[in-house]
mmCIF file of C-alpha atoms in Angstrom:
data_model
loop_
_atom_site.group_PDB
_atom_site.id
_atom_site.type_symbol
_atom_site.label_atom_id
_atom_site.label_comp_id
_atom_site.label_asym_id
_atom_site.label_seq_id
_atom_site.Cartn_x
_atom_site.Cartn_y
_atom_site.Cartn_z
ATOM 1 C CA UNK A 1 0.000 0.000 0.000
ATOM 2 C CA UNK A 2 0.965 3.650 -1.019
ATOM 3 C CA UNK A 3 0.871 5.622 2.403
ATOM 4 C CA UNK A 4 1.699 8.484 0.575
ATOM 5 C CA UNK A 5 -2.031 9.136 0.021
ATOM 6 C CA UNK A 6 -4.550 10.155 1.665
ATOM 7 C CA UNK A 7 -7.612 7.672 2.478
ATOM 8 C CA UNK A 8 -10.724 9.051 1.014
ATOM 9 C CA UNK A 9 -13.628 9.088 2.507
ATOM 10 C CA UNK A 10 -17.258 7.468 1.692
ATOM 11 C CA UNK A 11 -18.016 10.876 0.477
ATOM 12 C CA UNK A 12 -15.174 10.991 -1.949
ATOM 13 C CA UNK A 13 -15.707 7.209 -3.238
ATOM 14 C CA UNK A 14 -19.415 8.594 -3.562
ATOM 15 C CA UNK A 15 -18.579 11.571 -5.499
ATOM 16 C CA UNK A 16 -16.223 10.001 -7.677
ATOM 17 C CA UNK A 17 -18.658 6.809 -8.199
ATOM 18 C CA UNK A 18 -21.080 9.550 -9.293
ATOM 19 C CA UNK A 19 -18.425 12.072 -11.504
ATOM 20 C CA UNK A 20 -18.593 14.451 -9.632
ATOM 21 C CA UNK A 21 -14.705 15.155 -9.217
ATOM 22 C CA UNK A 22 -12.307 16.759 -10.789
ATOM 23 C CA UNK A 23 -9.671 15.312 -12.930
ATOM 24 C CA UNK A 24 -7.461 15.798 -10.448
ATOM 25 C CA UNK A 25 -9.370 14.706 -7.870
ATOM 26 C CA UNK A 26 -10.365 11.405 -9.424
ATOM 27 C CA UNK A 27 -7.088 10.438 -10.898
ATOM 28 C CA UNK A 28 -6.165 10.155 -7.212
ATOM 29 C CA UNK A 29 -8.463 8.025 -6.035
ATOM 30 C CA UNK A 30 -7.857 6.129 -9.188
ATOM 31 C CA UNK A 31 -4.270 5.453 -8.369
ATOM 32 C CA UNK A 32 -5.682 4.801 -4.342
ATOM 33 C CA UNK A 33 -8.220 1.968 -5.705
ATOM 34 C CA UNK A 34 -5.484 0.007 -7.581
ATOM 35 C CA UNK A 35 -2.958 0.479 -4.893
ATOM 36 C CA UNK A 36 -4.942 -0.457 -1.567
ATOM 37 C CA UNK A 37 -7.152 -3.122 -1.744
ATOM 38 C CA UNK A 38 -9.506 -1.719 1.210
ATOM 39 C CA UNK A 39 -10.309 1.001 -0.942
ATOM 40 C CA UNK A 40 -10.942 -0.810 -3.732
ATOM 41 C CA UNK A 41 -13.716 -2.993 -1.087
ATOM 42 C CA UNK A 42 -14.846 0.261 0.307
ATOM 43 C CA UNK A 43 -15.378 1.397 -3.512
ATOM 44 C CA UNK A 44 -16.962 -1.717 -4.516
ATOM 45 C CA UNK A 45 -19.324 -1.753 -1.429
ATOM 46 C CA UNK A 46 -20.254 1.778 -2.194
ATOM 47 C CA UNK A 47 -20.858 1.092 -5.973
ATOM 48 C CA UNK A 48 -23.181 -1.595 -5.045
ATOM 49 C CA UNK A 49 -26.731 -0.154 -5.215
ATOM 50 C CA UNK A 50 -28.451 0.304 -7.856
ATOM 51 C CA UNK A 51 -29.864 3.455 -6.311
ATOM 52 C CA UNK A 52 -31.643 6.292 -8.903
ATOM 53 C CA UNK A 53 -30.139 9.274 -7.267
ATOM 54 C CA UNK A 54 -31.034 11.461 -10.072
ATOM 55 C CA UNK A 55 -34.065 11.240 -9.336
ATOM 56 C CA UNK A 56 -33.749 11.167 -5.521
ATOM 57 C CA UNK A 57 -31.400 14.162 -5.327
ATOM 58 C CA UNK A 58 -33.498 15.773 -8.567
ATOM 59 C CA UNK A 59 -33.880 19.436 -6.232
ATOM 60 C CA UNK A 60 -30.144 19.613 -5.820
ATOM 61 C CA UNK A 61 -29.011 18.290 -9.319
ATOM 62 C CA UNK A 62 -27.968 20.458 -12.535
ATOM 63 C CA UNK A 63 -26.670 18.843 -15.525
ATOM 64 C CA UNK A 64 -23.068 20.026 -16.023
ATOM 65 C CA UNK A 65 -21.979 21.697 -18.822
ATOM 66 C CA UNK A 66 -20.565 19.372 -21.811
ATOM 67 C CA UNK A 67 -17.257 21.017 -22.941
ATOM 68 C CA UNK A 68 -16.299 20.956 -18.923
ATOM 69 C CA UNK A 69 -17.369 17.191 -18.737
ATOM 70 C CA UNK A 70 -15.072 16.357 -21.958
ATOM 71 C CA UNK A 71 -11.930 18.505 -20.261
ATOM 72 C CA UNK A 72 -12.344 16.387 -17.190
ATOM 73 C CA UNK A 73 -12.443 13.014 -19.280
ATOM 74 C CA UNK A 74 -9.377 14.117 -21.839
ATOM 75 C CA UNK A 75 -7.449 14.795 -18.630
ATOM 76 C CA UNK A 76 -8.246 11.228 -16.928
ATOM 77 C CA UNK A 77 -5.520 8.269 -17.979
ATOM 78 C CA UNK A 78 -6.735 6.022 -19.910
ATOM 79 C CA UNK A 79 -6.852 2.139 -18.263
ATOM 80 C CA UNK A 80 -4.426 0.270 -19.910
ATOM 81 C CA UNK A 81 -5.635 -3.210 -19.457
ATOM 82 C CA UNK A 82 -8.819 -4.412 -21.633
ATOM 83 C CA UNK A 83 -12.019 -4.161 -20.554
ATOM 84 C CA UNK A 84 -13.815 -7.264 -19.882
ATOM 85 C CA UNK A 85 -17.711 -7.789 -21.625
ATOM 86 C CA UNK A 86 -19.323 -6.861 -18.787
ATOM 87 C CA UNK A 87 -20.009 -3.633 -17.124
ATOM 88 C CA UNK A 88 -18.446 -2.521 -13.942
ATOM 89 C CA UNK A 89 -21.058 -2.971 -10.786
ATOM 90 C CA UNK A 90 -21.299 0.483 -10.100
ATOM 91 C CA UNK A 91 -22.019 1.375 -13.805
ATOM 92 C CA UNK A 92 -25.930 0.425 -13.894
ATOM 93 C CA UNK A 93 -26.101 2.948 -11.096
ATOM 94 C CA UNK A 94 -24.559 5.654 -12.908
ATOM 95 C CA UNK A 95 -26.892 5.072 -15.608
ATOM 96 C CA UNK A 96 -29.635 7.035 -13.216
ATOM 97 C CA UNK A 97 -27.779 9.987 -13.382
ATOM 98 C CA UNK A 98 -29.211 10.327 -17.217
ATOM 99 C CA UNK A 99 -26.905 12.966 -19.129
ATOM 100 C CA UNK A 100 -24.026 13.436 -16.228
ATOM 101 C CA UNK A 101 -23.684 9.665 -16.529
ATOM 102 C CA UNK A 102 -23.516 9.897 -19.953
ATOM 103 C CA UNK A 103 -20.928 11.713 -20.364
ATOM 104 C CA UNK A 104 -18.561 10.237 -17.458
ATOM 105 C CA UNK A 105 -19.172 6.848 -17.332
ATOM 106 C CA UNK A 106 -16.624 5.843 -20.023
ATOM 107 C CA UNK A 107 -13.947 7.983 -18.384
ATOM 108 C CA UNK A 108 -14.484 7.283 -15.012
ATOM 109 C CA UNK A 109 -15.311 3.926 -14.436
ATOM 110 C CA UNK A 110 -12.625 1.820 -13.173
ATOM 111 C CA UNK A 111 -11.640 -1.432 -14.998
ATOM 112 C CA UNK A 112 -13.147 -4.547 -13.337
ATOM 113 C CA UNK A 113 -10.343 -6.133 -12.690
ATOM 114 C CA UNK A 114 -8.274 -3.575 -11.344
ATOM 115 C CA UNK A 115 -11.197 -3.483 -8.704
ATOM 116 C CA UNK A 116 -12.184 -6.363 -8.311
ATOM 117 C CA UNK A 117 -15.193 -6.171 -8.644
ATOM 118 C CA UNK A 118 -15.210 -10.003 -10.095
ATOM 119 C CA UNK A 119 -15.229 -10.939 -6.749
ATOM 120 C CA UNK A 120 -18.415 -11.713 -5.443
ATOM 121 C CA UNK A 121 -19.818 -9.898 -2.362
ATOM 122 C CA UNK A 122 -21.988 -11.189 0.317
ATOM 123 C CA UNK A 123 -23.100 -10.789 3.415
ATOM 124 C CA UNK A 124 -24.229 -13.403 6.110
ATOM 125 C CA UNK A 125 -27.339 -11.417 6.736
ATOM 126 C CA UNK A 126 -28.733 -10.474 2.821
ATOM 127 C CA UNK A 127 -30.928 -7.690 5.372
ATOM 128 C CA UNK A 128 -27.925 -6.054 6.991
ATOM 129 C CA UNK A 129 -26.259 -5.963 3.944
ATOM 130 C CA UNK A 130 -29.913 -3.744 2.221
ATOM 131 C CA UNK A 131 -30.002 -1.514 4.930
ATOM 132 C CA UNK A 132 -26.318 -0.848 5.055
ATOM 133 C CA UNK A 133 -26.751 0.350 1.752
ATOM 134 C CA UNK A 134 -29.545 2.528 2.575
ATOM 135 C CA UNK A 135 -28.296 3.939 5.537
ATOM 136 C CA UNK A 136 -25.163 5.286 3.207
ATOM 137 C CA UNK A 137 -28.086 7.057 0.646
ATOM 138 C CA UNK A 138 -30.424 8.214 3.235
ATOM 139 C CA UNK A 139 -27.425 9.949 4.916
ATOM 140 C CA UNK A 140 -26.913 11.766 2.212
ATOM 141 C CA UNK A 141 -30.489 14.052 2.218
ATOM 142 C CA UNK A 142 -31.255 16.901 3.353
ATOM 143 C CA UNK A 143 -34.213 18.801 4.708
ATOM 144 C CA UNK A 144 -33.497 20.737 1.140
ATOM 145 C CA UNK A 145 -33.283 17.585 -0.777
ATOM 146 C CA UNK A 146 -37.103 16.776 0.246
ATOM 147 C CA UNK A 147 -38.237 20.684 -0.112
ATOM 148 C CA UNK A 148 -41.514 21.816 -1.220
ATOM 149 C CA UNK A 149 -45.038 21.365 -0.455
ATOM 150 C CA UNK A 150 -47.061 18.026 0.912
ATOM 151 C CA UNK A 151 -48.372 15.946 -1.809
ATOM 152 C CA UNK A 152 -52.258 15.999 -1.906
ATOM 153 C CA UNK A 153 -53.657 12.274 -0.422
ATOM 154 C CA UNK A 154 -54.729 11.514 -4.095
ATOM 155 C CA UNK A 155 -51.325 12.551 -5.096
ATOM 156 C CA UNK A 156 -49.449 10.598 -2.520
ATOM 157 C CA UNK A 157 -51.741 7.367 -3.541
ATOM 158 C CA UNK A 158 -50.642 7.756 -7.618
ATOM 159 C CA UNK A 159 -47.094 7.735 -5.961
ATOM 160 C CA UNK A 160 -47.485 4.378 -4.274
ATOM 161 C CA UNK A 161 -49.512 2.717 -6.717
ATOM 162 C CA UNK A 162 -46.031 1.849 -8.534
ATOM 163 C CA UNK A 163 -44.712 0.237 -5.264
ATOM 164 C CA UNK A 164 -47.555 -1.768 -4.792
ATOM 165 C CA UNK A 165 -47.336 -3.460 -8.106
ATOM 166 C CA UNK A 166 -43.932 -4.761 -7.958
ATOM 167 C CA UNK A 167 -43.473 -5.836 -4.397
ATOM 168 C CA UNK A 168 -46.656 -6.861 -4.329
ATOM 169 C CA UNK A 169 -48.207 -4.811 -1.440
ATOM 170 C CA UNK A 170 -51.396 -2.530 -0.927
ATOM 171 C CA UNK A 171 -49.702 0.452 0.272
ATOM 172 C CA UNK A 172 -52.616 3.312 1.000
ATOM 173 C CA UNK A 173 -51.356 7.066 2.332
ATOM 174 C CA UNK A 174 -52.901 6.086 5.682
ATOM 175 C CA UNK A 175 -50.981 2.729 5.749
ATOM 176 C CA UNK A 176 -47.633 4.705 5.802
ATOM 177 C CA UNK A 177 -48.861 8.017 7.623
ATOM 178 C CA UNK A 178 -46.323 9.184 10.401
ATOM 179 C CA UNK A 179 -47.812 11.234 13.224
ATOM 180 C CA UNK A 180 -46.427 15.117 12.885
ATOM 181 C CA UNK A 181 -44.181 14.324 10.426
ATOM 182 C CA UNK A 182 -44.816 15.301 6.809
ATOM 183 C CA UNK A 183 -45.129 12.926 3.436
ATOM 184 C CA UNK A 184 -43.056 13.665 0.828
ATOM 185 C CA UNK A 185 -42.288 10.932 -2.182
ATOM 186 C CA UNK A 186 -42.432 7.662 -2.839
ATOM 187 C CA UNK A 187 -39.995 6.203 -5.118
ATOM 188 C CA UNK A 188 -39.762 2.511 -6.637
ATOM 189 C CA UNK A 189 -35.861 2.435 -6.176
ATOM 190 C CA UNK A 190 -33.392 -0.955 -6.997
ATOM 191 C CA UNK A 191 -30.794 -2.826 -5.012
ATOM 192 C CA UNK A 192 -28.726 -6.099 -6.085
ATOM 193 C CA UNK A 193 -31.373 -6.288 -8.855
ATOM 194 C CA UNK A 194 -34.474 -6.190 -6.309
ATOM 195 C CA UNK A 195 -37.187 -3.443 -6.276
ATOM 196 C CA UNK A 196 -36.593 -1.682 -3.253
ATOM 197 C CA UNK A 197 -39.674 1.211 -2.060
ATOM 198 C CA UNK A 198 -38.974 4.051 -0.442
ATOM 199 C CA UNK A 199 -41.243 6.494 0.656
ATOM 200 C CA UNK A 200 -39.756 9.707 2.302
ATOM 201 C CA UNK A 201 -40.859 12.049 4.966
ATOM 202 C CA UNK A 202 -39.727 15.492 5.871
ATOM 203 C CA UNK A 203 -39.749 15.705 10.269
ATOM 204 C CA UNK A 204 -39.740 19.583 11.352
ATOM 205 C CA UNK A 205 -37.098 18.852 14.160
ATOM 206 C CA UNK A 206 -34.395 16.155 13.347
ATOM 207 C CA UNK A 207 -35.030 16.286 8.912
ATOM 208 C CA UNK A 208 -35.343 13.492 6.543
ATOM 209 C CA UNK A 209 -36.497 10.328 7.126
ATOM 210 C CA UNK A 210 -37.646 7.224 5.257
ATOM 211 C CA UNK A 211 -39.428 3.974 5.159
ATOM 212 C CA UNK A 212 -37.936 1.129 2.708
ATOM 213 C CA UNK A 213 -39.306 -2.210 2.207
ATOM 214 C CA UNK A 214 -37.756 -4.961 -0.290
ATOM 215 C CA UNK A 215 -38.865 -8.412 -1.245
ATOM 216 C CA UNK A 216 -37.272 -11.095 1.153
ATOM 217 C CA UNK A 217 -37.231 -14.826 1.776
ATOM 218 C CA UNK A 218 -35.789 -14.953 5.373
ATOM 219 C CA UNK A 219 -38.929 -15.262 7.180
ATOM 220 C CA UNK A 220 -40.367 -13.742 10.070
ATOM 221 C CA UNK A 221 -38.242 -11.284 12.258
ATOM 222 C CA UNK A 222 -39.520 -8.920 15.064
ATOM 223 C CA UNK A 223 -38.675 -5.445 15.266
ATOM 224 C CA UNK A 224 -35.096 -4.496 16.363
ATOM 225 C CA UNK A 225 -32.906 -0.835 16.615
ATOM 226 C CA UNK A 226 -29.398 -0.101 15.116
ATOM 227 C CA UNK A 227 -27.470 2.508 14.616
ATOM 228 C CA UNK A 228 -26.094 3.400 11.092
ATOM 229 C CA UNK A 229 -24.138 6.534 9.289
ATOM 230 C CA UNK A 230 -25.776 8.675 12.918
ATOM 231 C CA UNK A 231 -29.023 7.322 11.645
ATOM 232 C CA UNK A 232 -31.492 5.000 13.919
ATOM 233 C CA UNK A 233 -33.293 2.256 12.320
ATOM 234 C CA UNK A 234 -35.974 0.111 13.225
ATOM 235 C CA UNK A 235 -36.242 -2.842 11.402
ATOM 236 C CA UNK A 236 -38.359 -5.914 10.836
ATOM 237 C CA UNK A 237 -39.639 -8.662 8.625
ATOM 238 C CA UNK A 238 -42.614 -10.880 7.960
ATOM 239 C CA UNK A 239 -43.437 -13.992 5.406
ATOM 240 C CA UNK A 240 -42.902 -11.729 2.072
ATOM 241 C CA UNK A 241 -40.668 -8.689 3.010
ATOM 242 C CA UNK A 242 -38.424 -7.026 5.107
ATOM 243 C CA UNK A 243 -38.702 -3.219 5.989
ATOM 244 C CA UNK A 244 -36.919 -0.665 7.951
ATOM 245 C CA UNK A 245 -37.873 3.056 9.166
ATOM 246 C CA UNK A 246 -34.653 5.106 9.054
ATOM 247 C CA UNK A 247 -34.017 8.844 10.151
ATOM 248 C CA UNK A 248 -32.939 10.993 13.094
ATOM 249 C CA UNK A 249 -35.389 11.030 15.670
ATOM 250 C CA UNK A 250 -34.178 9.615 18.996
ATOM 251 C CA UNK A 251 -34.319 5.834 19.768
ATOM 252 C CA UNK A 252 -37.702 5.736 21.510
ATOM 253 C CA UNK A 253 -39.627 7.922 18.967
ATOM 254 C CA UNK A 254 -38.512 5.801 16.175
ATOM 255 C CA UNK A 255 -39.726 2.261 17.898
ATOM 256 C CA UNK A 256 -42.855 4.165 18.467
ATOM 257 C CA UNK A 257 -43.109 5.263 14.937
ATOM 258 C CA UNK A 258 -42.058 1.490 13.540
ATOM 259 C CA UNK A 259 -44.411 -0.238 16.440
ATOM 260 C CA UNK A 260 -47.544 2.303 14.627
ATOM 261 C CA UNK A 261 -46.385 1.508 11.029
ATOM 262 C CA UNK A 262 -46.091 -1.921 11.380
ATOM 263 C CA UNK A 263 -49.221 -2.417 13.229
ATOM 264 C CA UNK A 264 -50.934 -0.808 9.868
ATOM 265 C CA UNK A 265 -48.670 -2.685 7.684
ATOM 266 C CA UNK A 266 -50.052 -6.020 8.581
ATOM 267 C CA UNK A 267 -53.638 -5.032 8.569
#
């Protein structure tokens, strides 16, 4: 390893995952990711989800301008080794970043097997390893990020119709209702190649918060609390799916909040 460097940080990996660097900037943490191998994990990890962050971070995006994009990529080395058939993992996330990704994606993405990314990745609990994930996108809102008015109820039910078709659930504004804190989107999102719903909420005191729920196998679990990215979860799982309530709000708000939520979940 090159201890000449500098670790980056998640929120480096994230920005360069996402072209949002420099050249500069990501020609470092391109040498970083073929020199240390726990970046290139950390990297991998991060590039993971197949999160739509275009459209999740749509208040806070602008497209960039072109010629500036194409300085940036003339400035990046190019990878000498070939590039294998498939994509990189992190490259069907980009693709939700529309035009930005567009223009970066051939210049930034990392080769494969520089990376590693051939090596597989799993966790021993597939739900830890979902709301690990989440917990590193959620972190990333703001109370600007989920600005602007409350949906209308009729609005707010066109929103989850989506959801309910592909994981299978009746999801009604009332169903997911939190007490005092306000509705703002629901999204049909994607992780490991599984729809994942999210709908978002705004809370006046601690900011953004969210419910997800994905498809899941591993039966029946009761409710529990962690702590992820200064973020409390509540989490939980029947016959069909798992879910977990995510945000700021101390420890014994949230399990009142998931207790209320899952009661009208199940109904």
């Amino acid at each position: 390893m090159n201890t000449k460097h500098t670790i980056p940080s998640d929120e480096d990996l994230t920005a360069f995952i996402d072209g949002e660097l420099t050249a500069e900037e990501a020609a470092r943490i391109q040498t970083m990711v073929e020199e240390d191998e726990s970046t290139a994990e950390r990297l991998e990890f991060l590039a993971r989800a197949s999160l739509p962050f275009k459209q999740a971070f749509a208040p806070l995006l602008s497209e960039a301008p072109r010629e500036k994009l194409e300085t940036m990529l003339a400035a990046i080395p190019a990878q000498p080794s070939a590039r294998p058939a498939s994509a990189p993992a992190f490259a069907s996330r980009r693709r939700f970043l529309g035009a930005l990704a567009a223009s970066l994606v051939a210049g930034i993405a990392i080769d494969r097997a520089v990376i590693g990314i051939g090596r597989s990745f799993s966790a021993k609990d597939e739900n830890s390893e979902w709301r690990a994930v989440v917990a590193d996108y959620i972190s990333l809102y703001t109370p600007e990020t989920l600005a602007g008015p409350v949906p209308a109820r009729e609005d707010q039910a066109a929103q989850l119709g989506p959801l309910d078709e592909k994981l299978g659930l009746s999801l009604s504004p009332e169903a997911v209702s939190l007490p005092g804190i306000d509705f703002k989107r629901a999204l049909l999102l994607q992780y490991d190649g599984k729809a994942l719903a999210q709908v978002a909420y705004l809370d006046p005191e601690t900011g953004p918060m969210a419910l997800c729920i994905v498809k899941s196998d591993a039966g029946p679990k009761a409710p529990d609390l962690e702590s992820r990215k200064g973020l409390n979860v509540i989490y939980w799982s029947n016959e069909t799916h798992a879910f977990m309530l995510i945000g700021r709000i101390p420890v014994d708000r949230m399990k009142e909040l998931g207790e209320d939520v899952r009661r009208r979940l199940s109904a």
